[in-house]
Amino acid sequence: MAERLSLTQLHQSSIDSMASSLRSAATSRLLASRSAATTTKLPFSSASSLSFSFSTSSLNLRASPLIHQKRWSVNVTNRGFSTSASPKCAASDPDQLKSAKEDIKELLKTKFCHPILVRLGWHDAGTYNKNIEEWPQRGGANGSLRFEAELKHAANAGLGNALQLIQPIKDKYSGVTYADLFQLASATAIEEAGGPKLPMKYGRVDVSGPDQCPEEGRLPDAGPPSPAEHLRNVFYRMGLNDKEIVALSGAHTLGRSRPERSGWGKPETKYTKDGPGAPGGQSWTVKWLKFDNSYFKDIKEKKDEELLVLPTDAVLFDDPSFKVYAEKYAEDQEAFFNDYAEAHVKLSNLGAKFDPTEGIVIDDSPAKPAPEKFVAAKYSSGKRELSDTMKQKIRAEYEAVGGSPDKPLQSNYFLNIMIVIAVLAFVTSLVVN
């Protein structure tokens, strides 16, 4: 570069020195740039990850969403689900979200893992503290549950199974954050089990490392000394109220509790001894893979000793404020579904940082058929074709009363004309008489 410059006044040695310095600086910048590019382009799965020592035959796919588990261990290896960071402020891809939802539906059909996927989403979101403004210190739905530091919390015992189940979906759809995938799996499980349609939004940003995981102790316990006080302490901290506490408790209509993990429940009952999936445990309801209001009915009736009732379940009919909603939901499933849907969506958004800020909505409902266009010839009689003049006249009259080529009338056009004529004839006859 220096040799091209017209600097003949400079000594040749000064020119050589300058050129050498420029080449050295350029080389340093190029190496730094390549290093940065290499870092940002590393595959998500290339970072260290965790693998869990559970065999397929021993997977428990029926854990309760709320229950506080006690014992669990993991083996750290370089295989399994990824604990590396998702890019900050990386919104999930809408098309990949839709495809991931379809894959989750297929997973549910073969693994019957509805309860544990609900619990996965809840436990990622349920660490939220409304008194902390900073993200991610406030906790909530931010994907932190994928890290060992949080997975080893006693309340999250067994959730390694859920991560093993959905990690292949995460690998397939790298454009979906863990925070979104956890909530997508939870909502899809509710809907596929017969529950209400949940108006979810996505675009949650993942935390970047285990140092951003919340401290242990933010999730509810199953058998505290004062169940009502404990539930309120936990859920009020999240910004939820008594109605939402009771509605969310209704998700215990799904799942089973295993004594070897939580210390609660029977080893098996007549409802769980044959599975599906790994047999055993004690369920809250007879049909523990069906989402309905039977949880409230069964607790209220207290007739079946084969069904589980935890202290935090029984208090819903003992505490005066909780009882109002529990009684209502036992009698009115539609009311339960409406309140549950609202509470579930609110829980899934707690503490989340969205990109874009308004979130992403995926609509998987069938498309509405296009309205039938107006065709004047359809109103001709017999085999005689209408003249162009008559078609234009009919069309003008049609549009005059609210119709258009792309907007059919809500009622029969010609019937309306006949009614108008009849009314006019009747009025005329009255006037004449």
Short mmCIF file of C-alpha atoms in Angstrom, two decimals:
data_model
loop_
_atom_site.label_atom_id
_atom_site.label_comp_id
_atom_site.label_asym_id
_atom_site.label_seq_id
_atom_site.Cartn_x
_atom_site.Cartn_y
_atom_site.Cartn_z
CA MET A 1 0.00 0.00 0.00
CA ALA A 2 2.85 2.36 0.88
CA GLU A 3 4.58 1.66 -2.43
CA ARG A 4 1.57 3.06 -4.33
CA LEU A 5 1.68 6.38 -2.50
CA SER A 6 3.60 9.28 -4.00
CA LEU A 7 5.77 9.90 -0.95
CA THR A 8 9.16 10.19 -2.60
CA GLN A 9 10.25 12.62 0.06
CA LEU A 10 10.23 9.84 2.63
CA HIS A 11 13.24 7.65 3.20
CA GLN A 12 12.86 4.11 1.82
CA SER A 13 13.37 2.60 5.28
CA SER A 14 10.53 4.70 6.68
CA ILE A 15 8.26 3.46 3.90
CA ASP A 16 9.16 -0.17 4.59
CA SER A 17 8.55 0.31 8.30
CA MET A 18 5.15 1.88 7.71
CA ALA A 19 4.09 -0.88 5.30
CA SER A 20 5.15 -3.55 7.79
CA SER A 21 3.14 -1.90 10.54
CA LEU A 22 0.06 -1.65 8.33
CA ARG A 23 0.27 -5.31 7.32
CA SER A 24 0.64 -6.37 10.94
CA ALA A 25 -2.37 -4.33 12.05
CA ALA A 26 -4.52 -5.60 9.17
CA THR A 27 -3.57 -9.18 9.94
CA SER A 28 -4.52 -8.73 13.60
CA ARG A 29 -7.90 -7.26 12.69
CA LEU A 30 -8.56 -10.06 10.18
CA LEU A 31 -7.76 -12.77 12.74
CA ALA A 32 -9.98 -11.10 15.34
CA SER A 33 -12.81 -10.85 12.83
CA ARG A 34 -12.49 -14.51 11.83
CA SER A 35 -12.40 -15.55 15.47
CA ALA A 36 -15.60 -13.63 16.22
CA ALA A 37 -17.32 -15.05 13.14
CA THR A 38 -16.34 -18.56 14.14
CA THR A 39 -17.74 -18.00 17.63
CA THR A 40 -21.10 -16.74 16.42
CA LYS A 41 -21.49 -19.50 13.85
CA LEU A 42 -20.90 -22.43 16.18
CA PRO A 43 -23.82 -24.88 16.05
CA PHE A 44 -26.11 -24.72 19.09
CA SER A 45 -25.45 -28.36 19.90
CA SER A 46 -21.67 -28.00 19.85
CA ALA A 47 -21.51 -26.67 23.41
CA SER A 48 -21.35 -28.94 26.44
CA SER A 49 -24.65 -30.58 27.33
CA LEU A 50 -26.29 -32.97 29.77
CA SER A 51 -27.42 -36.54 29.42
CA PHE A 52 -29.67 -38.26 31.94
CA SER A 53 -29.24 -41.78 33.23
CA PHE A 54 -32.79 -42.96 32.62
CA SER A 55 -33.61 -45.96 30.45
CA THR A 56 -36.55 -45.74 28.06
CA SER A 57 -38.46 -48.40 29.91
CA SER A 58 -38.19 -46.54 33.22
CA LEU A 59 -39.24 -43.10 32.03
CA ASN A 60 -42.01 -41.64 34.18
CA LEU A 61 -44.04 -39.44 31.88
CA ARG A 62 -46.87 -38.68 34.24
CA ALA A 63 -45.53 -36.20 36.81
CA SER A 64 -47.92 -33.67 38.29
CA PRO A 65 -47.64 -30.01 37.26
CA LEU A 66 -47.69 -28.72 40.85
CA ILE A 67 -46.17 -31.43 43.03
CA HIS A 68 -42.89 -30.77 44.82
CA GLN A 69 -40.56 -33.67 44.03
CA LYS A 70 -37.65 -34.62 46.30
CA ARG A 71 -35.04 -36.94 44.81
CA TRP A 72 -33.29 -36.86 41.45
CA SER A 73 -29.78 -37.19 39.97
CA VAL A 74 -28.15 -36.59 36.61
CA ASN A 75 -24.98 -37.66 34.86
CA VAL A 76 -23.06 -34.94 33.07
CA THR A 77 -21.75 -35.97 29.65
CA ASN A 78 -21.20 -34.35 26.28
CA ARG A 79 -24.45 -35.73 24.87
CA GLY A 80 -28.14 -35.12 25.50
CA PHE A 81 -30.04 -31.85 25.65
CA SER A 82 -28.08 -28.68 25.08
CA THR A 83 -27.28 -26.25 27.89
CA SER A 84 -25.67 -23.68 25.64
CA ALA A 85 -27.03 -20.20 25.27
CA SER A 86 -29.66 -19.14 22.80
CA PRO A 87 -28.87 -15.81 21.13
CA LYS A 88 -30.14 -12.88 23.13
CA CYS A 89 -33.34 -11.27 21.84
CA ALA A 90 -33.75 -14.03 19.27
CA ALA A 91 -37.44 -14.33 18.51
CA SER A 92 -38.71 -17.74 17.54
CA ASP A 93 -39.59 -18.35 13.92
CA PRO A 94 -43.42 -18.50 13.45
CA ASP A 95 -43.29 -21.26 10.82
CA GLN A 96 -40.98 -23.37 12.98
CA LEU A 97 -43.29 -22.83 15.96
CA LYS A 98 -46.21 -24.21 13.94
CA SER A 99 -44.21 -27.22 12.80
CA ALA A 100 -42.90 -27.85 16.31
CA LYS A 101 -46.47 -27.87 17.61
CA GLU A 102 -47.39 -30.59 15.13
CA ASP A 103 -44.38 -32.65 16.23
CA ILE A 104 -45.43 -32.24 19.87
CA LYS A 105 -48.89 -33.55 18.98
CA GLU A 106 -47.30 -36.66 17.46
CA LEU A 107 -45.11 -37.10 20.55
CA LEU A 108 -48.17 -36.97 22.79
CA LYS A 109 -49.88 -39.68 20.73
CA THR A 110 -47.04 -42.14 21.27
CA LYS A 111 -45.64 -41.23 24.70
CA PHE A 112 -48.78 -40.01 26.52
CA CYS A 113 -46.57 -37.45 28.24
CA HIS A 114 -49.18 -34.70 28.66
CA PRO A 115 -48.75 -34.24 32.46
CA ILE A 116 -44.98 -33.89 32.52
CA LEU A 117 -44.97 -31.45 29.59
CA VAL A 118 -47.51 -29.29 31.44
CA ARG A 119 -45.28 -29.40 34.49
CA LEU A 120 -42.23 -28.47 32.41
CA GLY A 121 -43.82 -25.25 31.21
CA TRP A 122 -45.18 -24.39 34.64
CA HIS A 123 -41.89 -24.88 36.46
CA ASP A 124 -39.98 -22.72 34.01
CA ALA A 125 -42.52 -19.89 34.43
CA GLY A 126 -43.35 -20.44 38.11
CA THR A 127 -40.10 -18.98 39.45
CA TYR A 128 -41.29 -15.44 38.66
CA ASN A 129 -41.02 -12.80 41.37
CA LYS A 130 -43.13 -9.71 40.68
CA ASN A 131 -41.06 -7.72 43.18
CA ILE A 132 -37.95 -7.93 40.98
CA GLU A 133 -38.00 -5.80 37.85
CA GLU A 134 -34.74 -6.82 36.19
CA TRP A 135 -34.68 -9.59 33.60
CA PRO A 136 -33.70 -12.40 34.07
CA GLN A 137 -33.24 -11.98 37.84
CA ARG A 138 -37.03 -11.86 38.19
CA GLY A 139 -37.30 -15.46 36.97
CA GLY A 140 -40.21 -16.67 34.90
CA ALA A 141 -40.55 -18.18 31.43
CA ASN A 142 -37.02 -17.71 30.13
CA GLY A 143 -35.72 -21.22 29.39
CA SER A 144 -33.47 -21.39 32.46
CA LEU A 145 -34.88 -24.79 33.41
CA ARG A 146 -32.68 -26.44 30.78
CA PHE A 147 -29.58 -25.88 32.92
CA GLU A 148 -28.41 -28.39 35.51
CA ALA A 149 -28.20 -25.67 38.15
CA GLU A 150 -32.00 -25.37 38.11
CA LEU A 151 -32.88 -28.92 37.12
CA LYS A 152 -31.34 -30.22 40.33
CA HIS A 153 -33.78 -28.19 42.45
CA ALA A 154 -35.88 -30.62 44.49
CA ALA A 155 -39.15 -29.36 42.97
CA ASN A 156 -37.91 -30.22 39.47
CA ALA A 157 -37.20 -33.89 40.12
CA GLY A 158 -37.91 -35.98 37.04
CA LEU A 159 -38.13 -33.10 34.57
CA GLY A 160 -35.02 -34.42 32.88
CA ASN A 161 -37.41 -36.93 31.31
CA ALA A 162 -39.42 -34.13 29.75
CA LEU A 163 -36.29 -32.50 28.36
CA GLN A 164 -35.18 -35.78 26.85
CA LEU A 165 -38.54 -36.08 25.13
CA ILE A 166 -38.56 -32.65 23.51
CA GLN A 167 -34.84 -32.17 22.83
CA PRO A 168 -35.13 -33.84 19.38
CA ILE A 169 -37.80 -31.26 18.53
CA LYS A 170 -35.50 -28.46 19.69
CA ASP A 171 -32.67 -29.89 17.58
CA LYS A 172 -34.97 -30.02 14.57
CA TYR A 173 -36.23 -26.46 15.01
CA SER A 174 -33.27 -24.35 16.03
CA GLY A 175 -35.32 -21.22 15.37
CA VAL A 176 -37.48 -21.91 18.44
CA THR A 177 -36.15 -20.84 21.84
CA TYR A 178 -36.26 -23.18 24.83
CA ALA A 179 -38.49 -20.69 26.65
CA ASP A 180 -41.04 -20.87 23.83
CA LEU A 181 -40.71 -24.62 23.38
CA PHE A 182 -41.46 -25.28 27.07
CA GLN A 183 -44.63 -23.16 26.93
CA LEU A 184 -45.66 -24.51 23.52
CA ALA A 185 -45.36 -28.08 24.81
CA SER A 186 -47.35 -27.28 27.95
CA ALA A 187 -50.20 -25.55 26.11
CA THR A 188 -50.37 -28.21 23.40
CA ALA A 189 -50.56 -30.95 26.04
CA ILE A 190 -53.56 -29.25 27.68
CA GLU A 191 -55.38 -28.85 24.38
CA GLU A 192 -54.63 -32.37 23.17
CA ALA A 193 -55.89 -33.83 26.47
CA GLY A 194 -59.30 -32.28 25.83
CA GLY A 195 -58.73 -28.98 27.61
CA PRO A 196 -59.59 -25.47 26.42
CA LYS A 197 -57.98 -23.71 23.48
CA LEU A 198 -55.27 -21.45 24.92
CA PRO A 199 -54.66 -18.03 23.28
CA MET A 200 -50.87 -18.23 23.58
CA LYS A 201 -48.22 -15.87 22.26
CA TYR A 202 -44.55 -16.64 21.62
CA GLY A 203 -41.25 -14.88 21.05
CA ARG A 204 -39.72 -15.47 24.50
CA VAL A 205 -35.99 -14.83 24.82
CA ASP A 206 -33.76 -17.45 26.46
CA VAL A 207 -31.35 -16.74 29.30
CA SER A 208 -27.74 -17.20 28.25
CA GLY A 209 -26.24 -19.31 31.03
CA PRO A 210 -26.71 -21.20 34.33
CA ASP A 211 -25.59 -18.16 36.31
CA GLN A 212 -28.95 -16.62 35.37
CA CYS A 213 -31.02 -19.41 36.96
CA PRO A 214 -33.21 -18.41 39.94
CA GLU A 215 -32.40 -19.60 43.45
CA GLU A 216 -34.12 -22.71 44.78
CA GLY A 217 -37.32 -22.44 46.77
CA ARG A 218 -39.63 -20.44 44.48
CA LEU A 219 -41.90 -23.36 43.52
CA PRO A 220 -44.79 -24.76 45.59
CA ASP A 221 -44.53 -27.70 48.00
CA ALA A 222 -47.13 -30.48 48.17
CA GLY A 223 -47.45 -30.82 51.94
CA PRO A 224 -46.52 -27.62 53.80
CA PRO A 225 -47.64 -27.10 57.43
CA SER A 226 -50.13 -24.43 56.33
CA PRO A 227 -51.27 -25.30 52.80
CA ALA A 228 -53.43 -22.23 52.16
CA GLU A 229 -50.80 -19.81 53.42
CA HIS A 230 -48.09 -21.59 51.44
CA LEU A 231 -50.07 -21.49 48.18
CA ARG A 232 -50.78 -17.80 48.63
CA ASN A 233 -47.16 -16.99 49.47
CA VAL A 234 -45.96 -18.71 46.29
CA PHE A 235 -48.64 -17.59 43.85
CA TYR A 236 -49.11 -14.07 45.22
CA ARG A 237 -45.38 -13.59 44.67
CA MET A 238 -46.06 -14.34 41.00
CA GLY A 239 -48.92 -11.82 40.91
CA LEU A 240 -51.70 -14.45 40.79
CA ASN A 241 -54.89 -14.39 42.89
CA ASP A 242 -57.10 -16.94 44.67
CA LYS A 243 -59.23 -17.67 41.59
CA GLU A 244 -56.13 -18.35 39.51
CA ILE A 245 -54.64 -20.56 42.25
CA VAL A 246 -57.73 -22.77 42.26
CA ALA A 247 -58.07 -22.82 38.48
CA LEU A 248 -54.43 -23.83 37.97
CA SER A 249 -54.76 -26.50 40.67
CA GLY A 250 -57.35 -28.07 38.39
CA ALA A 251 -54.55 -29.25 36.11
CA HIS A 252 -54.07 -32.07 38.64
CA THR A 253 -56.82 -33.72 36.67
CA LEU A 254 -53.80 -34.92 34.65
CA GLY A 255 -50.97 -37.06 35.94
CA ARG A 256 -49.78 -39.22 38.80
CA SER A 257 -47.56 -38.91 41.86
CA ARG A 258 -44.83 -41.47 42.58
CA PRO A 259 -43.74 -42.01 46.20
CA GLU A 260 -40.17 -42.89 45.23
CA ARG A 261 -39.78 -39.39 43.83
CA SER A 262 -42.05 -37.10 45.80
CA GLY A 263 -42.77 -39.03 48.96
CA TRP A 264 -46.48 -38.81 48.16
CA GLY A 265 -48.96 -41.30 46.78
CA LYS A 266 -49.22 -45.08 46.52
CA PRO A 267 -46.84 -47.25 44.48
CA GLU A 268 -49.78 -48.15 42.24
CA THR A 269 -53.57 -48.21 42.10
CA LYS A 270 -56.17 -49.96 39.98
CA TYR A 271 -56.14 -46.88 37.75
CA THR A 272 -52.38 -46.79 37.20
CA LYS A 273 -51.09 -50.36 37.41
CA ASP A 274 -51.43 -50.90 33.66
CA GLY A 275 -50.12 -47.53 32.44
CA PRO A 276 -50.12 -46.31 29.71
CA GLY A 277 -46.41 -45.79 29.83
CA ALA A 278 -44.52 -46.96 32.90
CA PRO A 279 -47.12 -48.39 35.32
CA GLY A 280 -47.55 -47.24 38.89
CA GLY A 281 -48.07 -44.14 40.96
CA GLN A 282 -51.30 -42.66 42.26
CA SER A 283 -53.48 -40.35 40.19
CA TRP A 284 -55.85 -37.60 41.28
CA THR A 285 -58.54 -38.72 38.84
CA VAL A 286 -59.74 -41.94 37.26
CA LYS A 287 -59.01 -40.82 33.70
CA TRP A 288 -55.70 -39.12 34.40
CA LEU A 289 -54.91 -38.31 30.77
CA LYS A 290 -58.17 -36.46 30.17
CA PHE A 291 -58.44 -32.75 30.99
CA ASP A 292 -61.83 -31.98 32.53
CA ASN A 293 -63.27 -30.86 35.89
CA SER A 294 -63.25 -34.32 37.52
CA TYR A 295 -60.42 -33.21 39.86
CA PHE A 296 -62.80 -30.88 41.68
CA LYS A 297 -65.66 -33.39 41.63
CA ASP A 298 -63.52 -36.18 43.07
CA ILE A 299 -62.05 -34.05 45.87
CA LYS A 300 -65.50 -32.79 46.81
CA GLU A 301 -67.05 -36.26 46.93
CA LYS A 302 -64.11 -37.95 48.74
CA LYS A 303 -65.48 -41.38 47.85
CA ASP A 304 -62.55 -43.09 46.14
CA GLU A 305 -59.54 -43.98 48.30
CA GLU A 306 -57.63 -45.01 45.19
CA LEU A 307 -57.39 -41.34 44.19
CA LEU A 308 -54.77 -38.97 45.58
CA VAL A 309 -55.65 -35.91 47.65
CA LEU A 310 -52.69 -33.84 48.84
CA PRO A 311 -52.94 -31.23 51.62
CA THR A 312 -52.75 -28.52 48.94
CA ASP A 313 -55.67 -30.22 47.16
CA ALA A 314 -57.91 -30.64 50.20
CA VAL A 315 -57.46 -27.00 51.24
CA LEU A 316 -59.26 -25.86 48.10
CA PHE A 317 -62.53 -26.97 49.73
CA ASP A 318 -61.51 -26.01 53.29
CA ASP A 319 -60.37 -22.43 52.79
CA PRO A 320 -63.44 -20.12 52.46
CA SER A 321 -62.01 -18.06 49.59
CA PHE A 322 -60.68 -21.04 47.64
CA LYS A 323 -63.91 -22.99 48.21
CA VAL A 324 -66.02 -20.48 46.27
CA TYR A 325 -64.13 -21.27 43.08
CA ALA A 326 -63.62 -24.99 43.77
CA GLU A 327 -67.38 -25.47 44.23
CA LYS A 328 -68.06 -23.50 41.06
CA TYR A 329 -65.64 -25.56 38.98
CA ALA A 330 -67.00 -28.85 40.33
CA GLU A 331 -70.44 -27.85 39.03
CA ASP A 332 -69.53 -25.95 35.86
CA GLN A 333 -66.82 -27.32 33.59
CA GLU A 334 -67.20 -24.48 31.09
CA ALA A 335 -66.49 -21.93 33.81
CA PHE A 336 -63.42 -23.93 34.84
CA PHE A 337 -62.14 -24.08 31.26
CA ASN A 338 -62.60 -20.33 30.78
CA ASP A 339 -60.81 -19.42 34.01
CA TYR A 340 -58.12 -22.04 33.51
CA ALA A 341 -57.29 -20.80 30.01
CA GLU A 342 -56.90 -17.25 31.30
CA ALA A 343 -54.73 -18.33 34.24
CA HIS A 344 -52.54 -20.66 32.16
CA VAL A 345 -51.78 -17.97 29.59
CA LYS A 346 -51.00 -15.45 32.35
CA LEU A 347 -48.64 -17.93 34.03
CA SER A 348 -46.87 -18.74 30.76
CA ASN A 349 -46.05 -15.07 30.18
CA LEU A 350 -44.68 -14.33 33.67
CA GLY A 351 -41.21 -12.81 33.63
CA ALA A 352 -40.77 -13.39 29.90
CA LYS A 353 -38.98 -10.93 27.65
CA PHE A 354 -40.56 -10.95 24.20
CA ASP A 355 -38.97 -10.14 20.85
CA PRO A 356 -40.94 -8.61 19.23
CA THR A 357 -42.37 -6.98 22.34
CA GLU A 358 -45.95 -7.72 21.29
CA GLY A 359 -45.13 -11.41 20.86
CA ILE A 360 -45.86 -13.87 18.07
CA VAL A 361 -49.28 -15.50 17.59
CA ILE A 362 -49.53 -18.72 15.62
CA ASP A 363 -52.98 -19.55 14.31
CA ASP A 364 -53.43 -23.24 13.58
CA SER A 365 -57.21 -23.06 13.13
CA PRO A 366 -58.58 -24.07 9.71
CA ALA A 367 -58.92 -21.25 7.22
CA LYS A 368 -62.41 -19.85 6.67
CA PRO A 369 -63.83 -20.46 3.19
CA ALA A 370 -63.94 -17.44 0.90
CA PRO A 371 -67.40 -15.84 0.60
CA GLU A 372 -69.40 -16.78 -2.44
CA LYS A 373 -69.26 -14.13 -5.13
CA PHE A 374 -72.48 -12.70 -6.57
CA VAL A 375 -73.47 -14.24 -9.90
CA ALA A 376 -76.65 -12.73 -11.34
CA ALA A 377 -77.26 -15.70 -13.64
CA LYS A 378 -77.86 -17.90 -10.61
CA TYR A 379 -81.13 -16.08 -10.08
CA SER A 380 -82.55 -16.75 -13.56
CA SER A 381 -85.47 -19.13 -13.96
CA GLY A 382 -85.72 -22.08 -16.29
CA LYS A 383 -83.29 -22.28 -19.18
CA ARG A 384 -83.64 -18.69 -20.27
CA GLU A 385 -80.49 -16.63 -19.85
CA LEU A 386 -80.88 -13.16 -18.36
CA SER A 387 -80.05 -10.19 -20.55
CA ASP A 388 -77.07 -8.02 -19.67
CA THR A 389 -79.43 -5.17 -18.82
CA MET A 390 -81.37 -7.36 -16.39
CA LYS A 391 -78.15 -8.63 -14.80
CA GLN A 392 -76.96 -5.06 -14.22
CA LYS A 393 -80.33 -4.10 -12.74
CA ILE A 394 -80.35 -7.08 -10.36
CA ARG A 395 -76.78 -6.38 -9.35
CA ALA A 396 -77.55 -2.70 -8.68
CA GLU A 397 -80.53 -3.65 -6.51
CA TYR A 398 -78.43 -6.30 -4.75
CA GLU A 399 -75.70 -3.82 -3.88
CA ALA A 400 -78.24 -1.17 -2.86
CA VAL A 401 -79.42 -3.38 0.02
CA GLY A 402 -75.93 -4.23 1.28
CA GLY A 403 -74.67 -6.99 -1.00
CA SER A 404 -71.54 -6.93 -3.13
CA PRO A 405 -69.65 -9.31 -5.44
CA ASP A 406 -67.43 -10.34 -2.51
CA LYS A 407 -69.92 -10.01 0.32
CA PRO A 408 -73.08 -12.12 0.07
CA LEU A 409 -76.16 -10.97 1.93
CA GLN A 410 -76.82 -12.54 5.34
CA SER A 411 -80.40 -13.44 4.34
CA ASN A 412 -82.25 -14.39 1.17
CA TYR A 413 -82.35 -11.34 -1.10
CA PHE A 414 -85.46 -12.26 -3.05
CA LEU A 415 -87.28 -13.37 0.07
CA ASN A 416 -86.67 -9.91 1.48
CA ILE A 417 -88.12 -8.34 -1.68
CA MET A 418 -91.22 -10.52 -1.43
CA ILE A 419 -91.68 -9.58 2.21
CA VAL A 420 -91.34 -5.87 1.41
CA ILE A 421 -93.87 -6.17 -1.43
CA ALA A 422 -96.29 -8.05 0.82
CA VAL A 423 -95.96 -5.45 3.56
CA LEU A 424 -96.53 -2.63 1.09
CA ALA A 425 -99.59 -4.38 -0.33
CA PHE A 426 -101.00 -4.87 3.13
CA VAL A 427 -100.41 -1.25 4.11
CA THR A 428 -101.96 -0.10 0.83
CA SER A 429 -105.06 -2.20 1.43
CA LEU A 430 -105.43 -0.72 4.89
CA VAL A 431 -105.14 2.80 3.54
CA VAL A 432 -107.68 2.15 0.77
CA ASN A 433 -110.14 0.60 3.19
#
